[in-house]
Every structure is written in C-alpha cells, then in structure tokens.
Amino acid sequence: MRSFVTIGLFVLVGLIAAILIGFPLHTSKPLPYDAEQAGLKDRIVIKFNHVVAENTPKGLAAERFAKLVRERLSDRVEVQVYPNGILYSDKHELDALSRGDIQMIAPSFSNLTNAFPSWKAFDLPFAFPNQQAVDEALQGEIGKQLLGELTNANMKGISFWNNGFKQVTSAQRPLIHPADFAGQTFRILPSEVLEQQFHAFGAQTSMMPFTEVYHSVVRGDVDGQENTISNIYSKRLYQVQRYMTISNHGYLGYAVIVNRSFWEGLPADIRRELELILAETTEWNRVLAQQLNDQQLMHIKKSGLMDIHQLTIEEREEWLKKLAPIYEQVEQEVGAPLLAQIKSLRHKYDTHSP
C-alpha cells in the first residue's frame, strides 16, 4: 500500500513540475506589438482580380496601386491583387464584381461589349490613329458616357488604364494583305466587332479567355491572334508564332471598375484617398505602357524568333477598304452621335484617314 502512495506522489510532483517548466502560467506582461496585425479585423479588403501577367502595364499598375494604398492607408485598407485569372477568368469576372465576390477589376474594353453595346465603338478598326486620340476620347465626353453605362449593373467606372495598340500574329504566313488571313483561325476577345473584322478578311475566329491563348496556339487550336506587344511578350506568344504585322489596327485599353455598393459604402475620407491614389496610378500607367511596349518590341526583334512586317500606308488603306462596312453595322448599335465623335477624332489626328 505504501508503494502505491509513493508512486502517486511521484507522478503528482512530476505533473506539477511539467506544468511549471513546460507550460508557464500567464502573466500580465503584454505581447510584443505587431504592426501588421493591428486593427486587422477592422481593415477594409479590396480583392482586385485581373487576367494578365504581373509584368504587363495592367499587372504593374495593379501592383503599384496596392503598394500606394499600403503606404498611405496601411492600417485601414488592404488591396489584394490576383493576377493571371487566379480567382476569375475574364469570362466570369464581371459577374463576380457585380455580385460583390470581388471589389475591383480592370477588364479590356472588348470584354464589356456584350453587356454594354456602346463600348463596341472602341473595337472599330483603325478608329484611333494614335494615343493622343485615345486620350482625348477617354478624358472627354466619350469616356463619361461609357463609364456612366456601368452604374445599372452595380458597377462604377473609376479610371482608364492603357496597354497599347494591337498587332496580329500567325504561325502560318505573313499577314500583309487581307487575303493572307483567309482560311486561318484567330483567337479574339468576346466581341462581335472583332469577329466581323476577321470574317471580312475571310478568317475564322475563336473567342476564349486570355489565360488559354498560349496553350491554344501551341496545340494548334488557333493559327494566330491579335494583341499588344506587352501581352505578346509576357505570354511568350512570340516564341510560338512565327509572323507578326505591326498594324496598330485596334486599341486595347482597360476600364478600372469597382463594385458600386462596396464603393459607396466606404467612409468618405477613404474613398477620396483611393480616388487620389488611382489618379496617380493612372498617370504612371500612361507613361509605363508606352515604355514597356517599345522595350519589349525591341526584345522580340532581338530574339530573332519572328518575321516582323510594318504595315505601310497603302496596305492600311487596303485593310480599311475591306473593313469599312463594319462602321455602318456598329452605328446602329452605338448610336450616330458617339460614332460621329470618334470619326471626328480620327480625322483630327490622322492625316492619311479617308
């Protein structure tokens, strides 16, 4: 009996020692301050979804926006950037934004055309001869009209970001004359206007999310595609497409859009600061987009992987003649006044425009 008591006392002493040594009692001493955790539960989170690579004009602008918000509103707002369609592809991000599953997106103008027909005006071929014409359109009444149409879908357009002008590529042959497109299939954004352009040249089209383009080209599901230099470079399309024509036939820009309910529910001071940061980011993006496209075109040329043709004035007129009927078709959908403004800008900035 005495041995059982001895064993019991030994176990009890061991447990007490373990508690004192391995599991010290809580004291009144406060935990070290962690700035990253301060106010975390009250922090406003903005999920920013986009579908391109981080090293593109849009990807870099999204990261810069997040960085500036972190620096100026670190204890109150956090921007979480999801590139490359990690959360939603360009096919689904509009619906996700409207529902409030995400708070911010920057879709291409073409991706807005199915829901908002007036945006088709920006898909018209050779509508804008240079960046100055684009800027004047977006910063004036045209831009106000386009952004105003988003409010009915619980969205609010805040700004426009640039990428640049589109070029065409093919794995089959050079694309110099309209007849060169015949019999080929090209990936395009989901836009009836873009579809009409390629059909006018005798080509077929395939609409697909941007995240699927590279693999579709590699598999041979499509023969070619149209895109800006930065997208052709960042997605390594220049490594799997032999021919490129510098055509500048269309403009690829982005509308920075937020969920309207979320935006209007923000404290007024935070909303004002976010607007200032977005304006600063937009100006930064304008300079960056041109620099990136110029630098990356040089890298593509140096790679020697593509045969590159610069469309001449005469060749462009040949393209325009084939594409002219599209303007009449689009006018019925976007309205004569909007189309007249765009034509006026084209004539203003393009001395070779018919």
mmCIF file of C-alpha atoms in Angstrom:
data_model
loop_
_atom_site.group_PDB
_atom_site.id
_atom_site.type_symbol
_atom_site.label_atom_id
_atom_site.label_comp_id
_atom_site.label_asym_id
_atom_site.label_seq_id
_atom_site.Cartn_x
_atom_site.Cartn_y
_atom_site.Cartn_z
ATOM 1 C CA MET A 1 0.000 0.000 0.000
ATOM 2 C CA ARG A 2 2.832 2.320 0.872
ATOM 3 C CA SER A 3 4.386 1.749 -2.584
ATOM 4 C CA PHE A 4 1.189 2.898 -4.337
ATOM 5 C CA VAL A 5 1.172 6.106 -2.274
ATOM 6 C CA THR A 6 4.821 6.708 -3.117
ATOM 7 C CA ILE A 7 4.169 6.209 -6.846
ATOM 8 C CA GLY A 8 1.156 8.525 -6.715
ATOM 9 C CA LEU A 9 3.122 11.266 -5.024
ATOM 10 C CA PHE A 10 5.930 10.865 -7.561
ATOM 11 C CA VAL A 11 3.520 11.242 -10.505
ATOM 12 C CA LEU A 12 1.836 14.266 -8.920
ATOM 13 C CA VAL A 13 5.169 16.011 -8.337
ATOM 14 C CA GLY A 14 6.169 15.269 -11.951
ATOM 15 C CA LEU A 15 2.983 16.788 -13.353
ATOM 16 C CA ILE A 16 3.384 19.937 -11.273
ATOM 17 C CA ALA A 17 6.995 20.288 -12.443
ATOM 18 C CA ALA A 18 5.997 19.805 -16.093
ATOM 19 C CA ILE A 19 3.359 22.486 -15.819
ATOM 20 C CA LEU A 20 5.750 24.941 -14.199
ATOM 21 C CA ILE A 21 8.613 24.259 -16.634
ATOM 22 C CA GLY A 22 6.918 23.483 -19.952
ATOM 23 C CA PHE A 23 3.651 25.380 -19.640
ATOM 24 C CA PRO A 24 4.305 28.564 -17.685
ATOM 25 C CA LEU A 25 1.347 30.357 -16.211
ATOM 26 C CA HIS A 26 0.099 33.509 -17.997
ATOM 27 C CA THR A 27 1.428 36.769 -16.639
ATOM 28 C CA SER A 28 0.216 40.289 -17.009
ATOM 29 C CA LYS A 29 3.143 41.111 -19.343
ATOM 30 C CA PRO A 30 1.713 42.321 -22.726
ATOM 31 C CA LEU A 31 2.571 40.568 -26.004
ATOM 32 C CA PRO A 32 5.025 42.312 -28.387
ATOM 33 C CA TYR A 33 3.340 44.872 -30.716
ATOM 34 C CA ASP A 34 2.727 43.554 -34.242
ATOM 35 C CA ALA A 35 2.002 46.437 -36.637
ATOM 36 C CA GLU A 36 0.774 44.092 -39.370
ATOM 37 C CA GLN A 37 -1.891 42.657 -37.084
ATOM 38 C CA ALA A 38 -3.053 45.955 -35.594
ATOM 39 C CA GLY A 39 -6.675 46.598 -36.466
ATOM 40 C CA LEU A 40 -6.684 43.616 -38.844
ATOM 41 C CA LYS A 41 -10.271 42.642 -38.142
ATOM 42 C CA ASP A 42 -11.418 46.178 -38.997
ATOM 43 C CA ARG A 43 -9.295 46.504 -42.141
ATOM 44 C CA ILE A 44 -11.153 47.006 -45.434
ATOM 45 C CA VAL A 45 -10.083 44.396 -48.009
ATOM 46 C CA ILE A 46 -10.247 45.105 -51.752
ATOM 47 C CA LYS A 47 -9.871 41.990 -53.894
ATOM 48 C CA PHE A 48 -8.519 43.141 -57.262
ATOM 49 C CA ASN A 49 -8.842 40.485 -59.955
ATOM 50 C CA HIS A 50 -7.186 40.712 -63.370
ATOM 51 C CA VAL A 51 -6.240 38.199 -66.050
ATOM 52 C CA VAL A 52 -2.821 39.223 -67.385
ATOM 53 C CA ALA A 53 0.733 38.704 -66.177
ATOM 54 C CA GLU A 54 2.278 40.814 -63.430
ATOM 55 C CA ASN A 55 4.878 42.310 -65.806
ATOM 56 C CA THR A 56 2.338 43.938 -68.146
ATOM 57 C CA PRO A 57 1.063 47.541 -67.997
ATOM 58 C CA LYS A 58 -2.107 46.430 -66.207
ATOM 59 C CA GLY A 59 -0.341 43.981 -63.905
ATOM 60 C CA LEU A 60 2.259 46.533 -62.851
ATOM 61 C CA ALA A 61 -0.350 49.265 -62.393
ATOM 62 C CA ALA A 62 -2.413 46.978 -60.136
ATOM 63 C CA GLU A 63 0.654 46.245 -58.007
ATOM 64 C CA ARG A 64 1.563 49.927 -57.806
ATOM 65 C CA PHE A 65 -1.973 50.804 -56.737
ATOM 66 C CA ALA A 66 -1.795 48.165 -53.991
ATOM 67 C CA LYS A 67 1.620 49.452 -52.886
ATOM 68 C CA LEU A 68 0.467 53.069 -52.617
ATOM 69 C CA VAL A 69 -2.636 52.026 -50.672
ATOM 70 C CA ARG A 70 -0.443 50.029 -48.296
ATOM 71 C CA GLU A 71 1.816 53.034 -47.744
ATOM 72 C CA ARG A 72 -0.958 55.575 -47.185
ATOM 73 C CA LEU A 73 -3.811 53.520 -45.745
ATOM 74 C CA SER A 74 -1.957 50.545 -44.278
ATOM 75 C CA ASP A 75 -3.927 50.354 -41.060
ATOM 76 C CA ARG A 76 -7.315 50.758 -42.769
ATOM 77 C CA VAL A 77 -7.277 49.312 -46.293
ATOM 78 C CA GLU A 78 -5.590 46.319 -47.912
ATOM 79 C CA VAL A 79 -5.600 45.680 -51.675
ATOM 80 C CA GLN A 80 -5.139 42.017 -52.567
ATOM 81 C CA VAL A 81 -4.130 41.627 -56.236
ATOM 82 C CA TYR A 82 -4.957 38.366 -58.017
ATOM 83 C CA PRO A 83 -3.265 38.276 -61.466
ATOM 84 C CA ASN A 84 -3.457 35.741 -64.305
ATOM 85 C CA GLY A 85 -7.126 34.953 -63.675
ATOM 86 C CA ILE A 86 -6.319 33.220 -60.375
ATOM 87 C CA LEU A 87 -9.774 33.995 -58.982
ATOM 88 C CA TYR A 88 -11.852 34.589 -62.112
ATOM 89 C CA SER A 89 -11.191 34.493 -65.849
ATOM 90 C CA ASP A 90 -12.158 37.468 -67.994
ATOM 91 C CA LYS A 91 -15.280 35.484 -68.894
ATOM 92 C CA HIS A 92 -16.552 35.467 -65.302
ATOM 93 C CA GLU A 93 -15.049 38.473 -63.522
ATOM 94 C CA LEU A 94 -17.830 40.921 -64.487
ATOM 95 C CA ASP A 95 -20.485 38.785 -62.830
ATOM 96 C CA ALA A 96 -18.261 38.249 -59.797
ATOM 97 C CA LEU A 97 -17.797 42.002 -59.427
ATOM 98 C CA SER A 98 -21.492 42.726 -59.811
ATOM 99 C CA ARG A 99 -22.285 40.182 -57.071
ATOM 100 C CA GLY A 100 -19.631 41.630 -54.782
ATOM 101 C CA ASP A 101 -17.466 38.495 -54.657
ATOM 102 C CA ILE A 102 -14.592 40.771 -55.670
ATOM 103 C CA GLN A 103 -14.362 44.530 -55.332
ATOM 104 C CA MET A 104 -12.231 45.680 -58.292
ATOM 105 C CA ILE A 105 -11.409 44.595 -61.838
ATOM 106 C CA ALA A 106 -9.815 46.152 -64.921
ATOM 107 C CA PRO A 107 -11.327 44.382 -67.948
ATOM 108 C CA SER A 108 -10.455 45.195 -71.533
ATOM 109 C CA PHE A 109 -12.986 47.325 -73.372
ATOM 110 C CA SER A 110 -13.839 44.352 -75.594
ATOM 111 C CA ASN A 111 -14.896 42.289 -72.599
ATOM 112 C CA LEU A 112 -17.553 44.897 -71.818
ATOM 113 C CA THR A 113 -19.175 44.935 -75.262
ATOM 114 C CA ASN A 114 -21.652 42.107 -74.747
ATOM 115 C CA ALA A 115 -23.167 43.734 -71.663
ATOM 116 C CA PHE A 116 -22.714 47.360 -72.753
ATOM 117 C CA PRO A 117 -23.014 47.793 -76.566
ATOM 118 C CA SER A 118 -21.675 51.360 -76.690
ATOM 119 C CA TRP A 119 -18.214 50.022 -75.813
ATOM 120 C CA LYS A 120 -18.150 48.378 -79.262
ATOM 121 C CA ALA A 121 -17.061 51.746 -80.630
ATOM 122 C CA PHE A 122 -13.574 51.129 -79.237
ATOM 123 C CA ASP A 123 -13.275 47.860 -81.150
ATOM 124 C CA LEU A 124 -13.721 49.547 -84.516
ATOM 125 C CA PRO A 125 -10.703 49.016 -86.777
ATOM 126 C CA PHE A 126 -8.335 51.970 -87.083
ATOM 127 C CA ALA A 127 -10.741 54.150 -85.074
ATOM 128 C CA PHE A 128 -7.855 55.821 -83.216
ATOM 129 C CA PRO A 129 -4.670 56.639 -85.120
ATOM 130 C CA ASN A 130 -2.548 57.320 -82.030
ATOM 131 C CA GLN A 131 -2.543 57.523 -78.243
ATOM 132 C CA GLN A 132 -3.408 61.229 -78.259
ATOM 133 C CA ALA A 133 -6.708 60.458 -79.980
ATOM 134 C CA VAL A 134 -7.447 57.719 -77.434
ATOM 135 C CA ASP A 135 -6.650 60.009 -74.509
ATOM 136 C CA GLU A 136 -8.880 62.786 -75.810
ATOM 137 C CA ALA A 137 -11.748 60.330 -76.266
ATOM 138 C CA LEU A 138 -11.439 58.760 -72.812
ATOM 139 C CA GLN A 139 -10.898 62.002 -70.928
ATOM 140 C CA GLY A 140 -13.818 63.734 -72.635
ATOM 141 C CA GLU A 141 -17.497 63.114 -73.224
ATOM 142 C CA ILE A 142 -16.956 59.697 -74.816
ATOM 143 C CA GLY A 143 -15.306 58.380 -71.667
ATOM 144 C CA LYS A 144 -18.014 59.845 -69.423
ATOM 145 C CA GLN A 145 -20.751 58.215 -71.490
ATOM 146 C CA LEU A 146 -19.109 54.796 -71.447
ATOM 147 C CA LEU A 147 -18.448 54.808 -67.698
ATOM 148 C CA GLY A 148 -21.958 56.081 -66.992
ATOM 149 C CA GLU A 149 -23.464 52.957 -68.543
ATOM 150 C CA LEU A 150 -21.893 50.728 -65.884
ATOM 151 C CA THR A 151 -23.971 52.025 -62.961
ATOM 152 C CA ASN A 152 -27.041 49.976 -63.877
ATOM 153 C CA ALA A 153 -25.096 46.764 -63.213
ATOM 154 C CA ASN A 154 -23.981 47.727 -59.680
ATOM 155 C CA MET A 155 -20.631 48.868 -61.052
ATOM 156 C CA LYS A 156 -18.789 52.164 -61.026
ATOM 157 C CA GLY A 157 -16.077 53.059 -63.507
ATOM 158 C CA ILE A 158 -13.229 54.943 -61.873
ATOM 159 C CA SER A 159 -10.494 55.266 -64.452
ATOM 160 C CA PHE A 160 -8.962 54.049 -67.716
ATOM 161 C CA TRP A 161 -5.626 52.278 -67.945
ATOM 162 C CA ASN A 162 -3.591 51.939 -71.117
ATOM 163 C CA ASN A 163 -1.955 48.974 -72.720
ATOM 164 C CA GLY A 164 -1.444 49.988 -76.314
ATOM 165 C CA PHE A 165 -2.317 49.201 -79.896
ATOM 166 C CA LYS A 166 -2.862 45.678 -81.140
ATOM 167 C CA GLN A 167 -0.786 43.760 -83.658
ATOM 168 C CA VAL A 168 -1.625 40.487 -85.435
ATOM 169 C CA THR A 169 0.406 37.286 -85.347
ATOM 170 C CA SER A 170 0.230 33.962 -87.157
ATOM 171 C CA ALA A 171 2.011 30.635 -87.205
ATOM 172 C CA GLN A 172 1.159 30.080 -90.868
ATOM 173 C CA ARG A 173 2.267 33.013 -93.037
ATOM 174 C CA PRO A 174 2.868 36.783 -93.133
ATOM 175 C CA LEU A 175 -0.254 38.946 -92.725
ATOM 176 C CA ILE A 176 0.214 41.776 -95.192
ATOM 177 C CA HIS A 177 -2.910 41.803 -97.376
ATOM 178 C CA PRO A 178 -6.481 40.899 -96.361
ATOM 179 C CA ALA A 179 -6.274 37.738 -98.451
ATOM 180 C CA ASP A 180 -3.428 36.490 -96.245
ATOM 181 C CA PHE A 181 -5.915 35.944 -93.400
ATOM 182 C CA ALA A 182 -8.174 33.641 -95.406
ATOM 183 C CA GLY A 183 -8.518 30.092 -94.133
ATOM 184 C CA GLN A 184 -6.870 30.783 -90.780
ATOM 185 C CA THR A 185 -8.446 30.840 -87.309
ATOM 186 C CA PHE A 186 -7.642 33.669 -84.916
ATOM 187 C CA ARG A 187 -8.249 33.966 -81.209
ATOM 188 C CA ILE A 188 -10.160 37.119 -80.320
ATOM 189 C CA LEU A 189 -11.751 38.720 -77.290
ATOM 190 C CA PRO A 190 -15.537 38.211 -76.963
ATOM 191 C CA SER A 191 -16.604 40.999 -79.296
ATOM 192 C CA GLU A 192 -18.894 40.915 -82.304
ATOM 193 C CA VAL A 193 -16.980 43.786 -83.880
ATOM 194 C CA LEU A 194 -13.681 41.900 -83.691
ATOM 195 C CA GLU A 195 -15.407 38.851 -85.109
ATOM 196 C CA GLN A 196 -16.697 40.897 -88.040
ATOM 197 C CA GLN A 197 -13.198 42.227 -88.735
ATOM 198 C CA PHE A 198 -11.652 38.816 -89.206
ATOM 199 C CA HIS A 199 -14.636 37.491 -91.116
ATOM 200 C CA ALA A 200 -14.252 40.402 -93.523
ATOM 201 C CA PHE A 201 -10.771 39.066 -94.276
ATOM 202 C CA GLY A 202 -12.026 35.519 -94.810
ATOM 203 C CA ALA A 203 -10.744 34.197 -91.487
ATOM 204 C CA GLN A 204 -12.462 32.258 -88.724
ATOM 205 C CA THR A 205 -12.429 33.274 -85.072
ATOM 206 C CA SER A 206 -12.327 31.604 -81.680
ATOM 207 C CA MET A 207 -13.317 33.531 -78.554
ATOM 208 C CA MET A 208 -11.521 32.385 -75.424
ATOM 209 C CA PRO A 209 -10.167 33.768 -72.137
ATOM 210 C CA PHE A 210 -6.716 35.303 -72.304
ATOM 211 C CA THR A 211 -5.350 32.686 -69.910
ATOM 212 C CA GLU A 212 -5.998 29.977 -72.539
ATOM 213 C CA VAL A 213 -4.372 31.679 -75.532
ATOM 214 C CA TYR A 214 -0.812 30.367 -75.221
ATOM 215 C CA HIS A 215 -1.784 26.713 -74.921
ATOM 216 C CA SER A 216 -4.341 27.048 -77.714
ATOM 217 C CA VAL A 217 -1.637 28.405 -80.000
ATOM 218 C CA VAL A 218 0.802 25.651 -79.015
ATOM 219 C CA ARG A 219 -1.801 22.930 -79.640
ATOM 220 C CA GLY A 220 -2.708 24.451 -82.986
ATOM 221 C CA ASP A 221 -6.315 25.096 -81.993
ATOM 222 C CA VAL A 222 -5.864 28.566 -83.492
ATOM 223 C CA ASP A 223 -3.421 29.781 -86.129
ATOM 224 C CA GLY A 224 -2.993 33.299 -84.808
ATOM 225 C CA GLN A 225 -4.222 36.076 -82.560
ATOM 226 C CA GLU A 226 -4.222 39.848 -82.057
ATOM 227 C CA ASN A 227 -2.700 41.571 -79.058
ATOM 228 C CA THR A 228 -0.450 44.313 -77.779
ATOM 229 C CA ILE A 229 3.305 43.886 -77.774
ATOM 230 C CA SER A 230 3.377 43.629 -73.968
ATOM 231 C CA ASN A 231 0.894 40.739 -73.976
ATOM 232 C CA ILE A 232 2.653 39.002 -76.864
ATOM 233 C CA TYR A 233 5.910 39.286 -74.950
ATOM 234 C CA SER A 234 4.763 38.496 -71.405
ATOM 235 C CA LYS A 235 2.784 35.408 -72.504
ATOM 236 C CA ARG A 236 5.691 34.252 -74.706
ATOM 237 C CA LEU A 237 3.482 34.206 -77.781
ATOM 238 C CA TYR A 238 6.411 35.463 -79.847
ATOM 239 C CA GLN A 239 8.091 32.091 -79.182
ATOM 240 C CA VAL A 240 5.251 30.098 -80.776
ATOM 241 C CA GLN A 241 4.055 32.492 -83.524
ATOM 242 C CA ARG A 242 6.351 32.953 -86.499
ATOM 243 C CA TYR A 243 4.861 36.063 -88.135
ATOM 244 C CA MET A 244 3.780 39.431 -86.777
ATOM 245 C CA THR A 245 2.432 42.512 -88.529
ATOM 246 C CA ILE A 246 2.766 45.858 -86.754
ATOM 247 C CA SER A 247 -0.669 47.066 -87.803
ATOM 248 C CA ASN A 248 -1.900 49.204 -84.878
ATOM 249 C CA HIS A 249 -5.363 48.331 -86.186
ATOM 250 C CA GLY A 250 -7.101 48.377 -82.814
ATOM 251 C CA TYR A 251 -6.656 49.738 -79.319
ATOM 252 C CA LEU A 252 -6.500 47.656 -76.147
ATOM 253 C CA GLY A 253 -7.384 49.609 -73.013
ATOM 254 C CA TYR A 254 -8.843 48.767 -69.615
ATOM 255 C CA ALA A 255 -11.653 50.220 -67.554
ATOM 256 C CA VAL A 256 -10.890 50.230 -63.826
ATOM 257 C CA ILE A 257 -14.220 49.282 -62.246
ATOM 258 C CA VAL A 258 -15.370 48.764 -58.658
ATOM 259 C CA ASN A 259 -18.464 47.225 -57.133
ATOM 260 C CA ARG A 260 -20.745 50.245 -56.698
ATOM 261 C CA SER A 261 -22.385 49.123 -53.423
ATOM 262 C CA PHE A 262 -18.980 48.473 -51.887
ATOM 263 C CA TRP A 263 -17.559 51.781 -53.130
ATOM 264 C CA GLU A 264 -20.462 53.913 -51.931
ATOM 265 C CA GLY A 265 -20.331 52.178 -48.553
ATOM 266 C CA LEU A 266 -16.736 53.222 -47.899
ATOM 267 C CA PRO A 267 -16.029 56.038 -45.434
ATOM 268 C CA ALA A 268 -15.815 59.299 -47.385
ATOM 269 C CA ASP A 269 -12.205 60.023 -46.419
ATOM 270 C CA ILE A 270 -11.032 56.576 -47.529
ATOM 271 C CA ARG A 271 -12.904 56.874 -50.822
ATOM 272 C CA ARG A 272 -11.277 60.254 -51.512
ATOM 273 C CA GLU A 273 -7.807 58.881 -50.790
ATOM 274 C CA LEU A 274 -8.393 55.858 -53.023
ATOM 275 C CA GLU A 275 -9.515 58.163 -55.841
ATOM 276 C CA LEU A 276 -6.316 60.193 -55.478
ATOM 277 C CA ILE A 277 -4.176 57.060 -55.493
ATOM 278 C CA LEU A 278 -5.984 55.723 -58.573
ATOM 279 C CA ALA A 279 -5.479 59.025 -60.395
ATOM 280 C CA GLU A 280 -1.773 58.929 -59.581
ATOM 281 C CA THR A 281 -1.535 55.294 -60.702
ATOM 282 C CA THR A 282 -3.325 56.111 -63.960
ATOM 283 C CA GLU A 283 -0.814 58.819 -64.848
ATOM 284 C CA TRP A 284 2.032 56.433 -64.028
ATOM 285 C CA ASN A 285 0.435 53.729 -66.199
ATOM 286 C CA ARG A 286 0.222 56.034 -69.237
ATOM 287 C CA VAL A 287 3.974 56.518 -69.284
ATOM 288 C CA LEU A 288 4.770 52.908 -68.409
ATOM 289 C CA ALA A 289 2.590 51.336 -71.127
ATOM 290 C CA GLN A 290 4.418 53.081 -73.950
ATOM 291 C CA GLN A 291 7.824 52.337 -72.456
ATOM 292 C CA LEU A 292 7.051 48.644 -71.986
ATOM 293 C CA ASN A 293 5.698 48.155 -75.489
ATOM 294 C CA ASP A 294 8.744 49.876 -77.001
ATOM 295 C CA GLN A 295 11.224 47.909 -74.875
ATOM 296 C CA GLN A 296 9.535 44.567 -75.380
ATOM 297 C CA LEU A 297 9.227 45.017 -79.143
ATOM 298 C CA MET A 298 12.992 45.515 -79.155
ATOM 299 C CA HIS A 299 13.438 42.285 -77.159
ATOM 300 C CA ILE A 300 11.217 40.395 -79.620
ATOM 301 C CA LYS A 301 13.215 41.729 -82.557
ATOM 302 C CA LYS A 302 16.499 40.773 -80.893
ATOM 303 C CA SER A 303 15.231 37.248 -80.237
ATOM 304 C CA GLY A 304 15.072 36.604 -83.987
ATOM 305 C CA LEU A 305 12.083 34.319 -83.462
ATOM 306 C CA MET A 306 9.600 36.351 -85.511
ATOM 307 C CA ASP A 307 9.387 37.749 -89.001
ATOM 308 C CA ILE A 308 8.013 41.250 -88.369
ATOM 309 C CA HIS A 309 6.308 43.391 -91.010
ATOM 310 C CA GLN A 310 5.361 47.052 -90.576
ATOM 311 C CA LEU A 311 2.080 47.804 -92.330
ATOM 312 C CA THR A 312 2.532 50.556 -94.923
ATOM 313 C CA ILE A 313 0.066 53.395 -95.564
ATOM 314 C CA GLU A 314 -1.015 51.743 -98.814
ATOM 315 C CA GLU A 315 -1.533 48.379 -97.131
ATOM 316 C CA ARG A 316 -3.514 50.003 -94.342
ATOM 317 C CA GLU A 317 -5.825 51.596 -96.913
ATOM 318 C CA GLU A 318 -6.338 48.144 -98.399
ATOM 319 C CA TRP A 319 -7.352 46.832 -94.966
ATOM 320 C CA LEU A 320 -9.636 49.812 -94.314
ATOM 321 C CA LYS A 321 -11.461 49.354 -97.610
ATOM 322 C CA LYS A 322 -12.366 45.797 -96.640
ATOM 323 C CA LEU A 323 -13.357 46.813 -93.098
ATOM 324 C CA ALA A 324 -15.373 49.953 -93.911
ATOM 325 C CA PRO A 325 -18.825 48.225 -93.839
ATOM 326 C CA ILE A 326 -18.327 47.411 -90.147
ATOM 327 C CA TYR A 327 -18.728 51.099 -89.260
ATOM 328 C CA GLU A 328 -22.237 51.120 -90.716
ATOM 329 C CA GLN A 329 -23.200 48.000 -88.774
ATOM 330 C CA VAL A 330 -21.846 49.330 -85.476
ATOM 331 C CA GLU A 331 -23.522 52.723 -85.892
ATOM 332 C CA GLN A 332 -26.930 51.105 -85.413
ATOM 333 C CA GLU A 333 -25.849 49.745 -82.014
ATOM 334 C CA VAL A 334 -23.717 52.522 -80.532
ATOM 335 C CA GLY A 335 -25.636 55.455 -81.982
ATOM 336 C CA ALA A 336 -24.704 58.021 -84.618
ATOM 337 C CA PRO A 337 -23.592 60.772 -82.155
ATOM 338 C CA LEU A 338 -20.970 58.575 -80.466
ATOM 339 C CA LEU A 339 -19.673 57.271 -83.763
ATOM 340 C CA ALA A 340 -19.512 60.813 -85.173
ATOM 341 C CA GLN A 341 -17.292 61.891 -82.263
ATOM 342 C CA ILE A 342 -14.909 59.004 -82.892
ATOM 343 C CA LYS A 343 -14.744 59.717 -86.627
ATOM 344 C CA SER A 344 -14.014 63.360 -85.847
ATOM 345 C CA LEU A 345 -11.072 62.373 -83.655
ATOM 346 C CA ARG A 346 -9.749 60.051 -86.335
ATOM 347 C CA HIS A 347 -9.761 62.819 -88.923
ATOM 348 C CA LYS A 348 -8.212 65.233 -86.428
ATOM 349 C CA TYR A 349 -5.206 63.054 -85.650
ATOM 350 C CA ASP A 350 -4.758 61.043 -88.857
ATOM 351 C CA THR A 351 -3.738 62.987 -91.951
ATOM 352 C CA HIS A 352 -3.987 59.804 -94.021
ATOM 353 C CA SER A 353 -7.548 58.990 -92.922
ATOM 354 C CA PRO A 354 -10.092 58.786 -95.789
#
